[in-house]
């Protein structure tokens, strides 16, 4: 202990009561050297020394007064924050609960809708992949008619008279003028009728007479 602190001579009146700052620093330096030398002899690294509290020159009454003032200030700060808030009433609590339930229901519906859309999208993607993975079937080529197969006879298109009349509707046909000049075929026809009457048997003649 004598090496750690400087010796105080009792010769002077002031020297017996006060210690200078230089003496304190020198004593601390010597103590650190002794600390390191002791661990060096053991072959170990000295651990860090505990930090000493800074010197407080206040008296005990001043320290107690400062602690009391700090506690009073802390208590006033807590009560100040507590006075800013008040307890909720029953109707306010019910209103807030209804809002919270409504928000929860909207969130549930939104998640359900998102789930349905996601499932539909996955089904559409799966169906498209299945369509792409299916083998493409070759198109059936038309059969060529062989030379041995007989061709089907073409059915002639028969147009009815009504269709012809409808097609000729609106066409003006000029009538030929009737000529009073007998054609040369008329006397020939009369002569042929006379010859037939001559060649006919008599029975026919009698029948004609009886009919007349």
CSV table of C-alpha atoms in Angstrom, one decimal:
chain,number,residue,atom,x,y,z
A,1,UNK,CA,0.0,0.0,0.0
A,2,UNK,CA,2.9,2.3,0.6
A,3,UNK,CA,4.2,1.9,-2.9
A,4,UNK,CA,0.8,2.6,-4.4
A,5,UNK,CA,0.3,6.0,-2.8
A,6,UNK,CA,2.7,8.8,-2.3
A,7,UNK,CA,4.0,9.4,1.2
A,8,UNK,CA,2.5,12.3,3.0
A,9,UNK,CA,4.9,14.2,5.2
A,10,UNK,CA,3.4,15.6,8.3
A,11,UNK,CA,5.9,18.4,8.6
A,12,UNK,CA,3.9,21.0,6.7
A,13,UNK,CA,0.4,22.0,7.7
A,14,UNK,CA,-0.9,21.8,4.1
A,15,UNK,CA,1.0,18.7,3.1
A,16,UNK,CA,-0.7,16.5,5.7
A,17,UNK,CA,-4.2,17.3,4.3
A,18,UNK,CA,-4.0,17.6,0.5
A,19,UNK,CA,-2.5,15.4,-2.4
A,20,UNK,CA,-1.7,16.9,-5.8
A,21,UNK,CA,-3.0,15.5,-9.1
A,22,UNK,CA,0.5,14.7,-10.2
A,23,UNK,CA,1.0,12.5,-7.2
A,24,UNK,CA,-2.2,10.6,-7.9
A,25,UNK,CA,-1.2,10.0,-11.6
A,26,UNK,CA,2.3,8.8,-10.6
A,27,UNK,CA,0.8,6.4,-8.0
A,28,UNK,CA,-1.6,5.0,-10.7
A,29,UNK,CA,1.2,4.5,-13.2
A,30,UNK,CA,3.3,2.6,-10.6
A,31,UNK,CA,0.3,0.4,-9.7
A,32,UNK,CA,-0.3,-0.4,-13.4
A,33,UNK,CA,3.4,-1.4,-13.8
A,34,UNK,CA,3.2,-3.6,-10.8
A,35,UNK,CA,0.0,-5.2,-12.2
A,36,UNK,CA,1.6,-6.0,-15.5
A,37,UNK,CA,4.8,-7.3,-14.0
A,38,UNK,CA,2.9,-9.7,-11.7
A,39,UNK,CA,1.1,-11.3,-14.7
A,40,UNK,CA,4.3,-11.2,-16.8
A,41,UNK,CA,6.0,-13.4,-14.2
A,42,UNK,CA,3.1,-15.9,-14.5
A,43,UNK,CA,3.3,-15.8,-18.3
A,44,UNK,CA,-0.2,-14.5,-18.7
A,45,UNK,CA,-1.8,-11.5,-20.3
A,46,UNK,CA,-3.2,-9.1,-17.6
A,47,UNK,CA,-6.9,-8.6,-17.8
A,48,UNK,CA,-8.3,-5.1,-18.2
A,49,UNK,CA,-8.5,-3.3,-14.9
A,50,UNK,CA,-11.8,-2.1,-13.6
A,51,UNK,CA,-12.6,1.5,-14.5
A,52,UNK,CA,-12.6,3.7,-11.4
A,53,UNK,CA,-15.4,6.1,-10.8
A,54,UNK,CA,-14.6,9.7,-11.5
A,55,UNK,CA,-14.0,11.8,-8.5
A,56,UNK,CA,-17.1,13.6,-7.3
A,57,UNK,CA,-16.4,16.5,-5.0
A,58,UNK,CA,-20.0,17.0,-3.9
A,59,UNK,CA,-21.0,16.3,-0.4
A,60,UNK,CA,-23.5,13.5,0.6
A,61,UNK,CA,-26.3,16.0,1.1
A,62,UNK,CA,-25.8,17.4,-2.4
A,63,UNK,CA,-25.8,13.8,-3.9
A,64,UNK,CA,-29.0,12.9,-2.1
A,65,UNK,CA,-30.7,16.1,-3.2
A,66,UNK,CA,-29.7,15.5,-6.9
A,67,UNK,CA,-31.1,11.9,-6.7
A,68,UNK,CA,-34.3,13.1,-5.3
A,69,UNK,CA,-34.7,15.8,-8.0
A,70,UNK,CA,-34.1,13.2,-10.7
A,71,UNK,CA,-36.7,10.8,-9.3
A,72,UNK,CA,-39.3,13.7,-9.0
A,73,UNK,CA,-38.6,14.7,-12.6
A,74,UNK,CA,-39.1,11.1,-13.8
A,75,UNK,CA,-42.4,10.7,-11.9
A,76,UNK,CA,-43.7,14.0,-13.4
A,77,UNK,CA,-42.8,12.8,-16.9
A,78,UNK,CA,-44.7,9.5,-16.4
A,79,UNK,CA,-47.8,11.3,-15.1
A,80,UNK,CA,-47.7,13.8,-17.9
A,81,UNK,CA,-47.8,11.0,-20.5
A,82,UNK,CA,-50.5,9.2,-18.6
A,83,UNK,CA,-52.8,12.3,-18.6
A,84,UNK,CA,-52.6,12.4,-22.3
A,85,UNK,CA,-54.6,9.2,-22.6
A,86,UNK,CA,-58.0,8.2,-21.3
A,87,UNK,CA,-60.0,5.0,-21.0
A,88,UNK,CA,-62.3,4.2,-23.9
A,89,UNK,CA,-66.1,4.0,-23.4
A,90,UNK,CA,-68.2,1.0,-24.2
A,91,UNK,CA,-69.7,2.4,-27.4
A,92,UNK,CA,-66.3,3.4,-28.6
A,93,UNK,CA,-65.0,-0.1,-27.9
A,94,UNK,CA,-67.9,-1.7,-29.8
A,95,UNK,CA,-67.4,0.7,-32.8
A,96,UNK,CA,-63.7,-0.2,-33.0
A,97,UNK,CA,-64.5,-3.9,-32.7
A,98,UNK,CA,-67.0,-3.7,-35.6
A,99,UNK,CA,-64.4,-1.9,-37.8
A,100,UNK,CA,-61.8,-4.6,-37.0
A,101,UNK,CA,-64.3,-7.4,-37.8
A,102,UNK,CA,-65.2,-5.7,-41.1
A,103,UNK,CA,-61.5,-5.4,-42.1
A,104,UNK,CA,-60.9,-9.0,-41.2
A,105,UNK,CA,-63.9,-10.1,-43.4
A,106,UNK,CA,-62.7,-8.0,-46.3
A,107,UNK,CA,-59.2,-9.5,-46.0
A,108,UNK,CA,-60.7,-13.0,-45.9
A,109,UNK,CA,-62.8,-12.4,-49.0
A,110,UNK,CA,-59.9,-10.9,-50.8
A,111,UNK,CA,-57.7,-13.9,-50.0
A,112,UNK,CA,-60.5,-16.3,-51.2
A,113,UNK,CA,-60.9,-14.4,-54.5
A,114,UNK,CA,-57.1,-14.4,-55.0
A,115,UNK,CA,-57.1,-18.1,-54.4
A,116,UNK,CA,-59.9,-18.8,-56.9
A,117,UNK,CA,-58.2,-16.7,-59.6
A,118,UNK,CA,-54.9,-18.5,-58.9
A,119,UNK,CA,-56.5,-21.9,-59.2
A,120,UNK,CA,-58.3,-20.9,-62.5
A,121,UNK,CA,-55.0,-19.6,-63.9
A,122,UNK,CA,-53.2,-22.9,-63.0
A,123,UNK,CA,-56.0,-24.9,-64.6
A,124,UNK,CA,-55.8,-22.8,-67.8
A,125,UNK,CA,-52.0,-23.3,-67.9
A,126,UNK,CA,-52.4,-27.1,-67.3
A,127,UNK,CA,-55.0,-27.4,-70.1
A,128,UNK,CA,-52.8,-25.5,-72.5
A,129,UNK,CA,-49.9,-27.7,-71.7
A,130,UNK,CA,-52.0,-30.8,-72.3
A,131,UNK,CA,-53.1,-29.4,-75.6
A,132,UNK,CA,-49.6,-28.7,-76.7
A,133,UNK,CA,-48.4,-32.2,-75.5
A,134,UNK,CA,-51.1,-34.1,-77.5
A,135,UNK,CA,-49.8,-35.6,-80.8
A,136,UNK,CA,-51.1,-33.9,-83.8
A,137,UNK,CA,-53.3,-36.2,-86.0
A,138,UNK,CA,-52.5,-36.2,-89.7
A,139,UNK,CA,-55.2,-34.8,-91.9
A,140,UNK,CA,-57.2,-37.3,-93.9
A,141,UNK,CA,-56.3,-37.0,-97.6
A,142,UNK,CA,-59.1,-37.3,-100.1
A,143,UNK,CA,-59.2,-40.6,-101.9
A,144,UNK,CA,-58.2,-40.6,-105.5
A,145,UNK,CA,-60.7,-42.2,-107.9
A,146,UNK,CA,-59.0,-45.2,-109.5
A,147,UNK,CA,-59.4,-45.9,-113.2
A,148,UNK,CA,-61.4,-49.1,-112.5
A,149,UNK,CA,-64.2,-47.3,-110.6
A,150,UNK,CA,-66.9,-46.3,-113.0
A,151,UNK,CA,-67.8,-42.7,-113.1
A,152,UNK,CA,-71.3,-41.8,-112.0
A,153,UNK,CA,-73.5,-40.8,-114.9
A,154,UNK,CA,-74.4,-37.1,-114.9
A,155,UNK,CA,-78.1,-36.5,-114.4
A,156,UNK,CA,-79.4,-34.1,-116.9
A,157,UNK,CA,-81.0,-31.0,-115.5
A,158,UNK,CA,-84.6,-30.9,-116.4
A,159,UNK,CA,-86.1,-27.5,-116.6
A,160,UNK,CA,-89.8,-27.3,-116.2
A,161,UNK,CA,-92.0,-25.3,-118.5
A,162,UNK,CA,-92.9,-23.0,-115.6
A,163,UNK,CA,-89.2,-22.2,-115.2
A,164,UNK,CA,-88.9,-21.5,-118.9
A,165,UNK,CA,-92.0,-19.3,-118.8
A,166,UNK,CA,-90.6,-17.5,-115.8
A,167,UNK,CA,-87.3,-16.9,-117.6
A,168,UNK,CA,-89.1,-15.7,-120.7
A,169,UNK,CA,-91.4,-13.4,-118.8
A,170,UNK,CA,-91.3,-9.9,-120.2
A,171,UNK,CA,-90.1,-11.0,-123.6
A,172,UNK,CA,-92.3,-9.7,-126.4
A,173,UNK,CA,-92.9,-12.2,-129.2
A,174,UNK,CA,-94.1,-10.9,-132.5
A,175,UNK,CA,-97.0,-12.8,-134.1
A,176,UNK,CA,-96.7,-13.8,-137.7
A,177,UNK,CA,-99.4,-12.5,-140.0
A,178,UNK,CA,-101.8,-15.1,-141.3
A,179,UNK,CA,-101.7,-15.7,-145.0
A,180,UNK,CA,-104.8,-16.6,-147.0
A,181,UNK,CA,-102.8,-18.2,-149.7
A,182,UNK,CA,-103.1,-22.0,-149.4
A,183,UNK,CA,-100.0,-23.9,-149.0
A,184,UNK,CA,-99.1,-26.4,-151.7
A,185,UNK,CA,-99.5,-29.2,-149.2
A,186,UNK,CA,-103.3,-28.7,-148.8
A,187,UNK,CA,-104.3,-30.1,-152.3
A,188,UNK,CA,-102.1,-33.1,-151.7
A,189,UNK,CA,-103.8,-33.8,-148.4
A,190,UNK,CA,-107.2,-33.6,-150.1
A,191,UNK,CA,-106.2,-36.0,-152.8
A,192,UNK,CA,-104.8,-38.5,-150.3
A,193,UNK,CA,-108.2,-38.4,-148.4
A,194,UNK,CA,-110.1,-39.2,-151.7
A,195,UNK,CA,-107.8,-42.1,-152.5
A,196,UNK,CA,-108.4,-43.5,-149.0
A,197,UNK,CA,-112.2,-43.3,-149.5
A,198,UNK,CA,-111.9,-45.1,-152.8
A,199,UNK,CA,-109.8,-47.9,-151.5
A,200,UNK,CA,-112.0,-48.4,-148.4
A,201,UNK,CA,-114.4,-51.5,-148.5
A,202,UNK,CA,-118.1,-51.1,-149.1
A,203,UNK,CA,-119.0,-51.9,-145.4
A,204,UNK,CA,-117.5,-48.7,-144.3
A,205,UNK,CA,-119.6,-46.9,-147.0
A,206,UNK,CA,-122.8,-48.5,-145.7
A,207,UNK,CA,-121.9,-47.6,-142.2
A,208,UNK,CA,-121.4,-44.0,-143.2
A,209,UNK,CA,-124.8,-44.0,-145.0
A,210,UNK,CA,-126.6,-45.4,-142.0
A,211,UNK,CA,-124.9,-42.9,-139.7
A,212,UNK,CA,-126.0,-40.0,-142.0
